[in-house]
Amino acid sequence: MIALLFFAALLWDEAGAWGFKDGVLHNSIWLERAAGVYHRESRSGKYQLTYAEAKVVCEYEGGHLATYQQLEAARKIGFHVCAAGWMAKGRVGYPIVKAGANCGFGRTGIVDYGIRLNRSERWDAYCYNPHECGGVFTDSKHVFKSPGYPNEYENEQICYWHIRVKYGQRIHLQFLEFDVEDDTACMADYLEIYDSYDDINGFVGRFCGDELPDDIISTGNLFVLFM
Ligand SMILES: *[C@@H]1O[C@H](CO)[C@@H](O)[C@H](O)[C@H]1NC(C)=O
């Protein structure tokens, strides 16, 4: 269970200080609509899931492997991940919003590896789950809680919270209470925080256990919390 408070603080109001450059932050505005689609990797790391295992990962969380169309719909509104994953019907690919030399061969779109004949190949997974929990907050102060708080969080449930404030503002996230099942490497239950939709550069941290995390201040006008 977690309870969090955030408030937006106008810490830096210099126009253009963080850009909507290169499409990333710009796209982020719309991403909450893509939140039904998400990326998953094996608990043992990147590119470890066979097709059957990828299906199980999504189904365990109440969803299923995303179709190509669902992934593309998510991509069109900002979903960008630099890792190939299984989709429905044994297809493999990944969504690229921002062209980059290190990912997607400098192109945007779904990088499509096609339908794999060998279902024992190991990739990540793209799941679709319309029943997720979470929310989108744009107000300047808000307290929110995990579902059922203060009771146990149901660990099959996937939640995304998107906190977005005005361009030029930053977000101050403060934890009021925190208790997420502890395990050795925060593998099973955890809260992850990103401050952009870039899955690598935007990663802020992963938290579990019952120690109250320190306050966190965003670098831009966005936080995404995933649990
Ligand atoms: C299928 O992929 C697995 C994992 O990459 C590999 O070990 C296996 O040899 C492949 N099978 C065939 C028939 O190519």
PDB file of C-alpha atoms and ligand atoms in Angstrom:
ATOM      1  CA  MET A   1       0.000   0.000   0.000  1.00  0.00           C
ATOM      2  CA  ILE A   2       1.177   3.464  -0.715  1.00  0.00           C
ATOM      3  CA  ALA A   3      -0.078   6.937  -0.115  1.00  0.00           C
ATOM      4  CA  LEU A   4       1.510   9.749  -1.944  1.00  0.00           C
ATOM      5  CA  LEU A   5       1.156  13.421  -2.061  1.00  0.00           C
ATOM      6  CA  PHE A   6       2.472  15.603  -4.750  1.00  0.00           C
ATOM      7  CA  PHE A   7       2.394  19.252  -5.301  1.00  0.00           C
ATOM      8  CA  ALA A   8       3.532  21.178  -8.285  1.00  0.00           C
ATOM      9  CA  ALA A   9       6.064  23.802  -7.535  1.00  0.00           C
ATOM     10  CA  LEU A  10       6.970  26.524  -9.930  1.00  0.00           C
ATOM     11  CA  LEU A  11      10.668  26.075  -9.487  1.00  0.00           C
ATOM     12  CA  TRP A  12      11.875  27.261 -12.782  1.00  0.00           C
ATOM     13  CA  ASP A  13       9.822  29.290 -15.143  1.00  0.00           C
ATOM     14  CA  GLU A  14      12.153  29.968 -17.950  1.00  0.00           C
ATOM     15  CA  ALA A  15      10.342  29.328 -21.192  1.00  0.00           C
ATOM     16  CA  GLY A  16      12.087  26.629 -23.126  1.00  0.00           C
ATOM     17  CA  ALA A  17      14.073  25.397 -20.169  1.00  0.00           C
ATOM     18  CA  TRP A  18      12.802  21.917 -20.834  1.00  0.00           C
ATOM     19  CA  GLY A  19      11.764  21.461 -24.311  1.00  0.00           C
ATOM     20  CA  PHE A  20       9.026  19.929 -26.142  1.00  0.00           C
ATOM     21  CA  LYS A  21      11.984  19.286 -28.371  1.00  0.00           C
ATOM     22  CA  ASP A  22      12.309  16.169 -30.455  1.00  0.00           C
ATOM     23  CA  GLY A  23       8.767  15.173 -29.813  1.00  0.00           C
ATOM     24  CA  VAL A  24       9.258  13.438 -26.510  1.00  0.00           C
ATOM     25  CA  LEU A  25       7.685  15.735 -24.012  1.00  0.00           C
ATOM     26  CA  HIS A  26       5.217  16.837 -26.562  1.00  0.00           C
ATOM     27  CA  ASN A  27       4.060  13.316 -27.057  1.00  0.00           C
ATOM     28  CA  SER A  28       3.951  12.735 -23.369  1.00  0.00           C
ATOM     29  CA  ILE A  29       0.915  14.942 -23.039  1.00  0.00           C
ATOM     30  CA  TRP A  30      -1.204  12.365 -24.700  1.00  0.00           C
ATOM     31  CA  LEU A  31       0.311   9.240 -23.397  1.00  0.00           C
ATOM     32  CA  GLU A  32      -2.161   8.496 -20.661  1.00  0.00           C
ATOM     33  CA  ARG A  33      -4.524   7.410 -23.384  1.00  0.00           C
ATOM     34  CA  ALA A  34      -2.018   4.756 -24.340  1.00  0.00           C
ATOM     35  CA  ALA A  35      -1.739   3.446 -20.858  1.00  0.00           C
ATOM     36  CA  GLY A  36      -3.625   0.257 -21.674  1.00  0.00           C
ATOM     37  CA  VAL A  37      -0.490  -0.879 -23.490  1.00  0.00           C
ATOM     38  CA  TYR A  38       2.678  -1.448 -21.551  1.00  0.00           C
ATOM     39  CA  HIS A  39       6.032  -3.115 -21.827  1.00  0.00           C
ATOM     40  CA  ARG A  40       7.143  -6.028 -19.688  1.00  0.00           C
ATOM     41  CA  GLU A  41      10.377  -7.869 -19.367  1.00  0.00           C
ATOM     42  CA  SER A  42      11.198 -11.043 -17.509  1.00  0.00           C
ATOM     43  CA  ARG A  43      12.119 -10.770 -13.865  1.00  0.00           C
ATOM     44  CA  SER A  44      15.517 -12.069 -14.869  1.00  0.00           C
ATOM     45  CA  GLY A  45      16.103  -9.277 -17.361  1.00  0.00           C
ATOM     46  CA  LYS A  46      15.793  -8.212 -20.937  1.00  0.00           C
ATOM     47  CA  TYR A  47      14.974 -10.660 -23.744  1.00  0.00           C
ATOM     48  CA  GLN A  48      14.229 -13.722 -21.645  1.00  0.00           C
ATOM     49  CA  LEU A  49      10.630 -14.544 -22.531  1.00  0.00           C
ATOM     50  CA  THR A  50       9.475 -17.158 -25.002  1.00  0.00           C
ATOM     51  CA  TYR A  51       6.137 -16.514 -26.660  1.00  0.00           C
ATOM     52  CA  ALA A  52       4.321 -18.783 -24.198  1.00  0.00           C
ATOM     53  CA  GLU A  53       5.997 -17.080 -21.253  1.00  0.00           C
ATOM     54  CA  ALA A  54       5.200 -13.608 -22.589  1.00  0.00           C
ATOM     55  CA  LYS A  55       1.533 -14.593 -22.823  1.00  0.00           C
ATOM     56  CA  VAL A  56       1.570 -15.778 -19.239  1.00  0.00           C
ATOM     57  CA  VAL A  57       3.162 -12.536 -18.025  1.00  0.00           C
ATOM     58  CA  CYS A  58       0.345 -10.465 -19.536  1.00  0.00           C
ATOM     59  CA  GLU A  59      -2.410 -12.852 -18.488  1.00  0.00           C
ATOM     60  CA  TYR A  60      -1.139 -12.997 -14.927  1.00  0.00           C
ATOM     61  CA  GLU A  61      -1.768  -9.274 -14.741  1.00  0.00           C
ATOM     62  CA  GLY A  62      -5.252  -9.583 -16.156  1.00  0.00           C
ATOM     63  CA  GLY A  63      -4.430  -8.558 -19.697  1.00  0.00           C
ATOM     64  CA  HIS A  64      -3.183 -10.188 -22.850  1.00  0.00           C
ATOM     65  CA  LEU A  65      -0.466  -9.640 -25.422  1.00  0.00           C
ATOM     66  CA  ALA A  66      -1.117  -6.425 -27.317  1.00  0.00           C
ATOM     67  CA  THR A  67      -1.996  -6.651 -30.967  1.00  0.00           C
ATOM     68  CA  TYR A  68       0.070  -4.784 -33.525  1.00  0.00           C
ATOM     69  CA  GLN A  69      -2.818  -2.322 -33.892  1.00  0.00           C
ATOM     70  CA  GLN A  70      -2.960  -1.675 -30.156  1.00  0.00           C
ATOM     71  CA  LEU A  71       0.777  -1.076 -30.047  1.00  0.00           C
ATOM     72  CA  GLU A  72       0.588   1.268 -33.011  1.00  0.00           C
ATOM     73  CA  ALA A  73      -2.335   3.158 -31.473  1.00  0.00           C
ATOM     74  CA  ALA A  74      -0.287   3.586 -28.301  1.00  0.00           C
ATOM     75  CA  ARG A  75       2.747   4.668 -30.280  1.00  0.00           C
ATOM     76  CA  LYS A  76       0.786   7.306 -32.140  1.00  0.00           C
ATOM     77  CA  ILE A  77       0.045   8.984 -28.863  1.00  0.00           C
ATOM     78  CA  GLY A  78       3.533   8.807 -27.492  1.00  0.00           C
ATOM     79  CA  PHE A  79       4.426   5.280 -26.359  1.00  0.00           C
ATOM     80  CA  HIS A  80       8.113   4.787 -27.057  1.00  0.00           C
ATOM     81  CA  VAL A  81      10.136   1.791 -25.877  1.00  0.00           C
ATOM     82  CA  CYS A  82      13.485   0.660 -27.146  1.00  0.00           C
ATOM     83  CA  ALA A  83      13.086  -3.092 -26.655  1.00  0.00           C
ATOM     84  CA  ALA A  84      11.583  -5.746 -28.901  1.00  0.00           C
ATOM     85  CA  GLY A  85       8.687  -7.645 -27.415  1.00  0.00           C
ATOM     86  CA  TRP A  86       6.153 -10.292 -28.284  1.00  0.00           C
ATOM     87  CA  MET A  87       2.748  -9.166 -29.447  1.00  0.00           C
ATOM     88  CA  ALA A  88      -0.348 -11.238 -30.118  1.00  0.00           C
ATOM     89  CA  LYS A  89      -0.088 -13.957 -32.777  1.00  0.00           C
ATOM     90  CA  GLY A  90       3.634 -14.389 -32.284  1.00  0.00           C
ATOM     91  CA  ARG A  91       4.647 -11.075 -33.736  1.00  0.00           C
ATOM     92  CA  VAL A  92       7.676  -9.177 -32.422  1.00  0.00           C
ATOM     93  CA  GLY A  93       8.455  -5.487 -32.582  1.00  0.00           C
ATOM     94  CA  TYR A  94       8.711  -2.248 -30.657  1.00  0.00           C
ATOM     95  CA  PRO A  95       7.253   1.263 -30.833  1.00  0.00           C
ATOM     96  CA  ILE A  96       9.455   4.203 -31.774  1.00  0.00           C
ATOM     97  CA  VAL A  97       8.194   7.754 -31.492  1.00  0.00           C
ATOM     98  CA  LYS A  98      11.463   9.596 -31.506  1.00  0.00           C
ATOM     99  CA  ALA A  99      13.956   8.653 -34.187  1.00  0.00           C
ATOM    100  CA  GLY A 100      17.366   7.905 -32.762  1.00  0.00           C
ATOM    101  CA  ALA A 101      20.566   6.332 -33.948  1.00  0.00           C
ATOM    102  CA  ASN A 102      20.639   3.840 -31.088  1.00  0.00           C
ATOM    103  CA  CYS A 103      17.152   2.580 -31.448  1.00  0.00           C
ATOM    104  CA  GLY A 104      14.835   1.896 -34.335  1.00  0.00           C
ATOM    105  CA  PHE A 105      17.414   2.421 -37.084  1.00  0.00           C
ATOM    106  CA  GLY A 106      16.660   6.135 -37.182  1.00  0.00           C
ATOM    107  CA  ARG A 107      13.043   5.562 -38.147  1.00  0.00           C
ATOM    108  CA  THR A 108       9.787   6.057 -36.323  1.00  0.00           C
ATOM    109  CA  GLY A 109       6.910   3.609 -36.328  1.00  0.00           C
ATOM    110  CA  ILE A 110       6.604   0.052 -35.122  1.00  0.00           C
ATOM    111  CA  VAL A 111       9.889  -1.651 -35.786  1.00  0.00           C
ATOM    112  CA  ASP A 112       8.388  -4.913 -36.936  1.00  0.00           C
ATOM    113  CA  TYR A 113      10.297  -8.185 -36.794  1.00  0.00           C
ATOM    114  CA  GLY A 114       7.233  -9.927 -38.162  1.00  0.00           C
ATOM    115  CA  ILE A 115       5.554 -13.122 -37.058  1.00  0.00           C
ATOM    116  CA  ARG A 116       8.182 -15.398 -35.613  1.00  0.00           C
ATOM    117  CA  LEU A 117       8.208 -18.987 -36.740  1.00  0.00           C
ATOM    118  CA  ASN A 118      10.346 -19.930 -33.793  1.00  0.00           C
ATOM    119  CA  ARG A 119       8.259 -19.271 -30.685  1.00  0.00           C
ATOM    120  CA  SER A 120      11.166 -20.259 -28.481  1.00  0.00           C
ATOM    121  CA  GLU A 121      13.021 -17.080 -29.302  1.00  0.00           C
ATOM    122  CA  ARG A 122      13.346 -14.823 -26.307  1.00  0.00           C
ATOM    123  CA  TRP A 123      12.098 -11.261 -26.293  1.00  0.00           C
ATOM    124  CA  ASP A 124      10.198  -8.948 -23.968  1.00  0.00           C
ATOM    125  CA  ALA A 125       6.410  -8.585 -24.006  1.00  0.00           C
ATOM    126  CA  TYR A 126       3.883  -5.905 -24.901  1.00  0.00           C
ATOM    127  CA  CYS A 127       0.725  -6.343 -22.895  1.00  0.00           C
ATOM    128  CA  TYR A 128      -2.643  -4.730 -23.246  1.00  0.00           C
ATOM    129  CA  ASN A 129      -4.778  -4.350 -20.175  1.00  0.00           C
ATOM    130  CA  PRO A 130      -7.836  -2.165 -20.289  1.00  0.00           C
ATOM    131  CA  HIS A 131      -8.653  -2.848 -16.648  1.00  0.00           C
ATOM    132  CA  GLU A 132      -5.727  -1.111 -15.103  1.00  0.00           C
ATOM    133  CA  CYS A 133      -6.029   1.318 -12.280  1.00  0.00           C
ATOM    134  CA  GLY A 134      -4.449   4.683 -11.737  1.00  0.00           C
ATOM    135  CA  GLY A 135      -5.274   8.138 -12.918  1.00  0.00           C
ATOM    136  CA  VAL A 136      -4.204  11.352 -14.540  1.00  0.00           C
ATOM    137  CA  PHE A 137      -3.665  14.354 -12.295  1.00  0.00           C
ATOM    138  CA  THR A 138      -3.132  17.850 -13.536  1.00  0.00           C
ATOM    139  CA  ASP A 139      -4.073  19.880 -10.484  1.00  0.00           C
ATOM    140  CA  SER A 140      -1.472  21.732  -8.462  1.00  0.00           C
ATOM    141  CA  LYS A 141      -1.842  19.628  -5.355  1.00  0.00           C
ATOM    142  CA  HIS A 142      -3.227  16.157  -4.995  1.00  0.00           C
ATOM    143  CA  VAL A 143      -3.117  13.268  -2.568  1.00  0.00           C
ATOM    144  CA  PHE A 144      -3.588   9.827  -3.993  1.00  0.00           C
ATOM    145  CA  LYS A 145      -3.423   6.272  -2.798  1.00  0.00           C
ATOM    146  CA  SER A 146      -3.031   2.795  -4.119  1.00  0.00           C
ATOM    147  CA  PRO A 147      -6.317   0.942  -4.654  1.00  0.00           C
ATOM    148  CA  GLY A 148      -7.869  -0.347  -1.469  1.00  0.00           C
ATOM    149  CA  TYR A 149      -5.447   1.640   0.704  1.00  0.00           C
ATOM    150  CA  PRO A 150      -4.776   1.115   3.606  1.00  0.00           C
ATOM    151  CA  ASN A 151      -5.378  -2.508   2.781  1.00  0.00           C
ATOM    152  CA  GLU A 152      -3.052  -4.673   0.792  1.00  0.00           C
ATOM    153  CA  TYR A 153      -2.511  -3.788  -2.764  1.00  0.00           C
ATOM    154  CA  GLU A 154      -3.692  -6.565  -5.059  1.00  0.00           C
ATOM    155  CA  ASN A 155      -0.546  -7.490  -6.793  1.00  0.00           C
ATOM    156  CA  GLU A 156      -2.041  -8.644 -10.054  1.00  0.00           C
ATOM    157  CA  GLN A 157      -3.331  -5.174 -10.647  1.00  0.00           C
ATOM    158  CA  ILE A 158      -1.330  -2.799 -12.779  1.00  0.00           C
ATOM    159  CA  CYS A 159      -1.612   0.879 -11.981  1.00  0.00           C
ATOM    160  CA  TYR A 160      -0.287   3.904 -13.787  1.00  0.00           C
ATOM    161  CA  TRP A 161      -0.532   7.386 -12.412  1.00  0.00           C
ATOM    162  CA  HIS A 162       0.303  10.271 -14.658  1.00  0.00           C
ATOM    163  CA  ILE A 163       1.030  13.577 -13.018  1.00  0.00           C
ATOM    164  CA  ARG A 164       1.325  16.433 -15.375  1.00  0.00           C
ATOM    165  CA  VAL A 165       1.574  20.115 -14.632  1.00  0.00           C
ATOM    166  CA  LYS A 166       1.972  23.213 -16.727  1.00  0.00           C
ATOM    167  CA  TYR A 167       4.922  23.507 -18.969  1.00  0.00           C
ATOM    168  CA  GLY A 168       7.654  25.285 -17.035  1.00  0.00           C
ATOM    169  CA  GLN A 169       6.563  23.837 -13.708  1.00  0.00           C
ATOM    170  CA  ARG A 170       8.061  20.958 -11.861  1.00  0.00           C
ATOM    171  CA  ILE A 171       6.514  18.415  -9.571  1.00  0.00           C
ATOM    172  CA  HIS A 172       7.414  17.741  -5.993  1.00  0.00           C
ATOM    173  CA  LEU A 173       6.425  14.238  -4.970  1.00  0.00           C
ATOM    174  CA  GLN A 174       6.188  13.453  -1.315  1.00  0.00           C
ATOM    175  CA  PHE A 175       5.425  10.066   0.201  1.00  0.00           C
ATOM    176  CA  LEU A 176       3.161  10.055   3.210  1.00  0.00           C
ATOM    177  CA  GLU A 177       3.098   6.338   3.839  1.00  0.00           C
ATOM    178  CA  PHE A 178       4.792   3.554   2.032  1.00  0.00           C
ATOM    179  CA  ASP A 179       4.631  -0.175   2.446  1.00  0.00           C
ATOM    180  CA  VAL A 180       5.153  -2.396  -0.559  1.00  0.00           C
ATOM    181  CA  GLU A 181       5.965  -6.051  -0.040  1.00  0.00           C
ATOM    182  CA  ASP A 182       9.688  -6.349   0.291  1.00  0.00           C
ATOM    183  CA  ASP A 183      11.670  -8.973  -1.553  1.00  0.00           C
ATOM    184  CA  THR A 184      15.326  -9.281  -2.312  1.00  0.00           C
ATOM    185  CA  ALA A 185      15.564  -7.191  -5.423  1.00  0.00           C
ATOM    186  CA  CYS A 186      12.196  -5.441  -5.604  1.00  0.00           C
ATOM    187  CA  MET A 187      11.163  -7.953  -8.262  1.00  0.00           C
ATOM    188  CA  ALA A 188       7.623  -8.860  -7.350  1.00  0.00           C
ATOM    189  CA  ASP A 189       5.952  -5.759  -6.031  1.00  0.00           C
ATOM    190  CA  TYR A 190       7.326  -2.323  -6.484  1.00  0.00           C
ATOM    191  CA  LEU A 191       6.614   1.235  -7.394  1.00  0.00           C
ATOM    192  CA  GLU A 192       8.529   2.638 -10.323  1.00  0.00           C
ATOM    193  CA  ILE A 193       8.857   6.303 -11.095  1.00  0.00           C
ATOM    194  CA  TYR A 194       9.711   7.900 -14.406  1.00  0.00           C
ATOM    195  CA  ASP A 195       9.957  11.554 -15.164  1.00  0.00           C
ATOM    196  CA  SER A 196       9.611  11.291 -18.888  1.00  0.00           C
ATOM    197  CA  TYR A 197       8.176   8.740 -21.255  1.00  0.00           C
ATOM    198  CA  ASP A 198      11.636   7.762 -22.267  1.00  0.00           C
ATOM    199  CA  ASP A 199      11.989   4.364 -20.606  1.00  0.00           C
ATOM    200  CA  ILE A 200      15.735   4.643 -20.136  1.00  0.00           C
ATOM    201  CA  ASN A 201      16.560   8.292 -19.541  1.00  0.00           C
ATOM    202  CA  GLY A 202      13.352   8.896 -17.688  1.00  0.00           C
ATOM    203  CA  PHE A 203      13.824   6.211 -15.058  1.00  0.00           C
ATOM    204  CA  VAL A 204      13.957   7.747 -11.600  1.00  0.00           C
ATOM    205  CA  GLY A 205      13.798   4.745  -9.335  1.00  0.00           C
ATOM    206  CA  ARG A 206      12.168   1.555  -8.141  1.00  0.00           C
ATOM    207  CA  PHE A 207      10.888   1.343  -4.607  1.00  0.00           C
ATOM    208  CA  CYS A 208       9.667  -1.415  -2.330  1.00  0.00           C
ATOM    209  CA  GLY A 209       9.731  -2.245   1.359  1.00  0.00           C
ATOM    210  CA  ASP A 210       8.408  -0.051   4.121  1.00  0.00           C
ATOM    211  CA  GLU A 211      10.961   2.699   4.267  1.00  0.00           C
ATOM    212  CA  LEU A 212       9.514   6.039   3.276  1.00  0.00           C
ATOM    213  CA  PRO A 213      11.259   7.184   0.074  1.00  0.00           C
ATOM    214  CA  ASP A 214      12.723  10.676  -0.005  1.00  0.00           C
ATOM    215  CA  ASP A 215      10.866  13.456  -1.740  1.00  0.00           C
ATOM    216  CA  ILE A 216      11.447  13.557  -5.474  1.00  0.00           C
ATOM    217  CA  ILE A 217      11.388  16.576  -7.746  1.00  0.00           C
ATOM    218  CA  SER A 218      10.823  16.076 -11.440  1.00  0.00           C
ATOM    219  CA  THR A 219      13.204  17.407 -14.043  1.00  0.00           C
ATOM    220  CA  GLY A 220      10.314  18.318 -16.330  1.00  0.00           C
ATOM    221  CA  ASN A 221       6.584  18.763 -15.979  1.00  0.00           C
ATOM    222  CA  LEU A 222       5.729  15.086 -15.795  1.00  0.00           C
ATOM    223  CA  PHE A 223       5.861  12.062 -13.542  1.00  0.00           C
ATOM    224  CA  VAL A 224       4.650   8.588 -14.370  1.00  0.00           C
ATOM    225  CA  LEU A 225       4.267   6.160 -11.493  1.00  0.00           C
ATOM    226  CA  PHE A 226       3.855   2.525 -12.232  1.00  0.00           C
ATOM    227  CA  MET A 227       2.960  -0.219  -9.830  1.00  0.00           C
TER     228      MET A 227
HETATM  229  C1  LIG B   1      14.591 -21.317 -31.817  1.00  0.00           C
HETATM  230  O1  LIG B   1      15.113 -20.306 -30.968  1.00  0.00           O
HETATM  231  C2  LIG B   1      15.838 -20.819 -29.866  1.00  0.00           C
HETATM  232  C3  LIG B   1      16.193 -19.609 -28.990  1.00  0.00           C
HETATM  233  O2  LIG B   1      16.818 -18.611 -29.717  1.00  0.00           O
HETATM  234  C4  LIG B   1      17.048 -21.574 -30.347  1.00  0.00           C
HETATM  235  O3  LIG B   1      17.769 -22.090 -29.251  1.00  0.00           O
HETATM  236  C5  LIG B   1      16.585 -22.697 -31.272  1.00  0.00           C
HETATM  237  O4  LIG B   1      17.693 -23.347 -31.796  1.00  0.00           O
HETATM  238  C6  LIG B   1      15.701 -22.157 -32.376  1.00  0.00           C
HETATM  239  N1  LIG B   1      15.130 -23.268 -33.111  1.00  0.00           N
HETATM  240  C7  LIG B   1      15.215 -23.365 -34.428  1.00  0.00           C
HETATM  241  C8  LIG B   1      14.552 -24.534 -35.047  1.00  0.00           C
HETATM  242  O5  LIG B   1      15.799 -22.525 -35.120  1.00  0.00           O
END
